[in-house]
Amino acid sequence: MVRSLAGRSGLAALALAALVWISFGGALRNGFVAFDDDRYVYDNPPVAQGLAPAGIRWAFTTGTEANWHPLTWLSHMADVELYGLDPAGHHFTNLLLHVANAILFFLVLRGLTGRFWPALLAAALWAVHPLRAESVVWISERKDVLSTFFGLLALGAYGRYAPRGRLGWTAPFFALSLMAKPTWVTLPMLLLLLDAWPLGRWPAESWRKLAAEKGPLFLLAAASCAITYAVQRHGGTVQTGEWLPFGARLGNAAVATVQYLAALFRPLDLACFYPPQKLSPASIGWALAVLAALTVAAVAHARQRPWWIVGWLWFLGTLVPMIGLVQVGGQSRADRYTLLPHVGLIVALAWGLAEIWEKLRRMRAGRRFASVLPVVMAGLLLVVVGILAGLSRRQTATWRDSETLFRQAAAATQNNTYMLFNLANEYARQERWTEAGAAYRAVLEISPDNPAALNNLAWALTAE
């Protein structure tokens, strides 16, 4: 039985690796993009010199790019040692990390629940979804896939040691994840959710005891929050209340949460930058109503279907640090922010589908067509995975170069002056002055008093 399970798991791992390669392997044909890749890699002297002693010291002490993530800097330096400044090598590392994450997702979920097929379905849906493209294909987002690798290891360690009332390797892996990117800062709360389902430690044990045993993790999370806020504040990326009042941020958070939910089922018109949204009271009210209704439904089914409430709270909770209540940057939302939150939604979806599957199998054999319904369902799920993989291949191609990326983002969104301005600058870099001038004018049609666009348009007209 053990040998059979190991063999099935090995085949599942190979299938997941193949799916990731089919979905995102085209990234190996992509180059660097002038969208943080310069500041993270090829125009960053400490990184471009590889794993030099001075650079290693810099990685642990710098707040460059308004982040403290020494492991991310070290990983970029290691790539330079291995591949130089050939972008294919840097993309290859991202792909390897995502393959590892997809396999880890499956193994950890299977270990936590004891369920093979739902765990494999969840891992496949998560791994090939087009919203993963930004985290996998964008070299600068190495921090996403790297922090997720250690975060998943922390989950796996907890699943192994928690039944014995110990943390084991959970805290070290959690610390490493935070040193790559503080995305997993909510891990202590996530582990409390896992205590309820699937581990079943609560309510057999009191929540006070379960929370107390995670004390070291809460301390690590608090330290990471303090460091992150201080570094981002010093770097000037935290926007003040005058720029965007808290009420507007709260409204955007509600709408963006619904948009992240909708994008799970309709991953179209994706962009590397979504500009701030002009929201009406009606749109905010509608978003709040949707979130309230789904929360009530999850609570109502908590006893019969605990994966619903755990998945829903996972989704909402992991979005909190990234939803813009503390506004960092000018985007209204970002595809990369779904990497961890969608884990909860996809697990809930996979277990819901597994429940339907079991009901179909238990249908009386005498019913017409009853025996083929599970086969039809399996076929439909394979089609869905195939469609997602195809959409991911298409989204991967939009990261081919700076011009393609900026043009696609401007076309997929409305009034995106940031992407139009970047596109104009890319045309200017290539000395395509007529196209640059047209793009600068497009910026000025939306934002007539944009000083940078006015200045650069003057240069383009002079050079034309």
Coordinates of N, CA, C and O in Angstrom, one line a residue, residues 20 24 71-72 75-76 79 90-102 104 126-127 131-153 176-177 179-184 336-337 339-340:
V20 N 2.9 22.6 -15.3 CA 3.6 23.9 -15.1 C 4.4 24.2 -16.3 O 4.4 25.4 -16.8
F24 N 3.7 27.6 -18.4 CA 4.6 28.7 -18.2 C 6.0 28.5 -18.9 O 6.8 29.4 -18.7
L71 N 16.8 36.9 1.3 CA 16.9 35.6 0.5 C 16.5 35.8 -0.9 O 17.1 35.2 -1.8
T72 N 15.6 36.8 -1.2 CA 15.3 37.1 -2.6 C 16.6 37.7 -3.3 O 16.9 37.3 -4.4
S75 N 19.0 35.0 -4.0 CA 18.6 34.1 -5.1 C 18.9 34.7 -6.4 O 19.4 34.0 -7.4
H76 N 18.7 36.0 -6.5 CA 19.1 36.7 -7.8 C 20.6 36.7 -8.0 O 21.1 36.5 -9.1
D79 N 21.6 33.4 -9.3 CA 21.3 33.2 -10.7 C 22.4 33.9 -11.6 O 22.8 33.4 -12.6
H90 N 17.3 33.0 -15.5 CA 16.6 33.6 -14.4 C 15.1 33.1 -14.4 O 14.5 32.8 -13.4
H91 N 14.6 33.0 -15.6 CA 13.2 32.5 -15.8 C 13.2 31.0 -15.4 O 12.2 30.5 -14.8
F92 N 14.2 30.3 -15.7 CA 14.3 28.9 -15.4 C 14.2 28.6 -13.9 O 13.5 27.7 -13.4
T93 N 14.9 29.5 -13.1 CA 14.8 29.3 -11.7 C 13.4 29.5 -11.2 O 12.9 28.8 -10.3
N94 N 12.7 30.6 -11.7 CA 11.3 30.8 -11.3 C 10.5 29.6 -11.6 O 9.6 29.2 -10.8
L95 N 10.7 29.0 -12.8 CA 9.9 27.9 -13.2 C 10.1 26.7 -12.3 O 9.2 26.0 -11.8
L96 N 11.4 26.4 -11.9 CA 11.7 25.3 -11.0 C 11.1 25.5 -9.7 O 10.5 24.6 -9.1
L97 N 11.1 26.8 -9.2 CA 10.5 27.0 -7.9 C 8.9 26.8 -8.0 O 8.3 26.2 -7.0
H98 N 8.3 27.2 -9.1 CA 6.9 27.0 -9.2 C 6.5 25.5 -9.3 O 5.5 25.0 -8.8
V99 N 7.4 24.7 -10.0 CA 7.2 23.3 -10.1 C 7.3 22.7 -8.7 O 6.4 21.9 -8.3
A100 N 8.3 23.1 -7.9 CA 8.4 22.6 -6.6 C 7.2 23.0 -5.7 O 6.8 22.2 -4.9
N101 N 6.7 24.2 -5.9 CA 5.6 24.7 -5.1 C 4.3 23.9 -5.4 O 3.5 23.5 -4.6
A102 N 4.1 23.6 -6.7 CA 2.9 22.8 -7.1 C 3.0 21.4 -6.5 O 2.0 20.9 -6.0
L104 N 4.8 20.5 -3.8 CA 4.6 20.7 -2.4 C 3.2 20.9 -2.0 O 2.7 20.3 -1.0
W126 N -4.5 25.3 -8.9 CA -3.7 26.4 -8.4 C -2.5 26.7 -9.3 O -2.2 27.8 -9.6
A127 N -1.8 25.6 -9.7 CA -0.5 25.7 -10.3 C -0.7 26.3 -11.7 O 0.2 27.1 -12.2
L131 N -3.6 33.5 -13.2 CA -3.2 34.5 -12.2 C -1.8 34.2 -11.6 O -1.2 35.1 -11.0
R132 N -1.3 33.0 -11.8 CA 0.0 32.7 -11.4 C 1.1 33.3 -12.3 O 2.2 33.4 -11.9
A133 N 0.7 33.7 -13.5 CA 1.7 34.1 -14.4 C 2.6 35.2 -13.9 O 3.8 35.2 -14.1
E134 N 2.0 36.2 -13.3 CA 2.8 37.4 -12.8 C 3.8 36.9 -11.8 O 5.0 37.4 -11.8
S135 N 3.5 36.0 -10.9 CA 4.4 35.6 -9.9 C 5.5 34.7 -10.5 O 6.7 34.7 -10.0
V136 N 5.2 33.9 -11.5 CA 6.1 32.9 -12.1 C 7.0 33.5 -13.2 O 8.2 33.3 -13.3
V137 N 6.3 34.3 -14.1 CA 7.0 34.8 -15.3 C 7.8 36.1 -15.1 O 8.7 36.4 -15.9
W138 N 7.4 36.9 -14.1 CA 8.1 38.1 -13.9 C 9.3 37.9 -13.0 O 9.2 37.4 -11.9
I139 N 10.5 38.1 -13.6 CA 11.7 37.8 -12.8 C 11.8 38.5 -11.5 O 12.2 38.0 -10.5
S140 N 11.3 39.7 -11.5 CA 11.3 40.5 -10.2 C 10.4 40.0 -9.1 O 10.6 40.3 -8.0
E141 N 9.5 39.1 -9.5 CA 8.6 38.5 -8.5 C 9.1 37.2 -8.0 O 8.4 36.3 -7.5
R142 N 10.4 37.0 -8.2 CA 11.1 35.8 -7.6 C 10.7 35.7 -6.1 O 10.5 34.5 -5.6
K143 N 10.5 36.8 -5.5 CA 10.1 36.8 -4.0 C 8.8 36.0 -3.8 O 8.7 35.4 -2.7
D144 N 7.9 36.1 -4.7 CA 6.6 35.3 -4.6 C 6.8 33.8 -4.5 O 6.4 33.2 -3.6
V145 N 7.5 33.3 -5.5 CA 7.6 31.8 -5.6 C 8.6 31.3 -4.5 O 8.4 30.2 -4.0
L146 N 9.6 32.2 -4.1 CA 10.5 31.7 -3.1 C 9.9 31.7 -1.7 O 10.0 30.8 -1.0
S147 N 9.1 32.8 -1.4 CA 8.4 32.8 -0.1 C 7.4 31.7 0.0 O 7.2 31.1 1.1
T148 N 6.7 31.4 -1.1 CA 5.7 30.3 -1.1 C 6.4 29.0 -0.9 O 5.8 28.1 -0.2
F149 N 7.6 28.8 -1.5 CA 8.3 27.5 -1.3 C 8.5 27.2 0.2 O 8.2 26.2 0.8
F150 N 9.0 28.2 1.0 CA 9.3 28.0 2.4 C 8.0 28.0 3.2 O 7.9 27.4 4.2
G151 N 7.0 28.8 2.7 CA 5.7 28.8 3.4 C 5.0 27.4 3.3 O 4.4 26.9 4.3
L152 N 5.1 26.8 2.2 CA 4.5 25.5 2.1 C 5.3 24.4 2.9 O 4.7 23.5 3.5
L153 N 6.6 24.6 3.0 CA 7.4 23.7 3.8 C 7.0 23.9 5.3 O 6.9 22.9 6.1
L176 N 12.3 31.8 7.1 CA 12.9 31.9 5.8 C 11.9 32.4 4.8 O 12.2 33.2 3.9
S177 N 10.6 32.0 4.9 CA 9.6 32.6 4.0 C 9.5 34.1 4.1 O 9.4 34.8 3.1
M179 N 11.7 36.1 5.1 CA 13.0 36.7 4.6 C 13.0 36.7 3.1 O 13.9 37.3 2.5
A180 N 12.1 36.0 2.4 CA 12.0 36.1 0.9 C 10.9 37.2 0.5 O 11.1 37.9 -0.4
K181 N 9.8 37.2 1.3 CA 8.8 38.2 1.1 C 7.7 38.0 2.2 O 7.4 36.8 2.5
P182 N 7.2 39.0 2.9 CA 6.3 38.8 4.0 C 4.9 38.4 3.7 O 4.0 38.7 4.4
T183 N 4.7 37.8 2.5 CA 3.4 37.4 2.1 C 2.7 36.4 3.1 O 1.5 36.5 3.4
W184 N 3.5 35.5 3.7 CA 2.9 34.5 4.6 C 2.9 35.0 6.0 O 2.9 34.1 6.9
R336 N -0.5 39.1 -8.6 CA 0.4 38.4 -7.8 C -0.1 38.2 -6.3 O 0.2 37.3 -5.6
Y337 N -1.0 39.1 -5.9 CA -1.6 39.1 -4.6 C -2.5 37.9 -4.4 O -2.9 37.6 -3.2
L339 N -1.7 34.7 -5.1 CA -1.0 33.5 -5.0 C -1.3 32.7 -3.8 O -1.6 31.5 -3.8
L340 N -1.3 33.3 -2.6 CA -1.7 32.6 -1.4 C -3.2 32.6 -1.1 O -3.7 31.6 -0.7

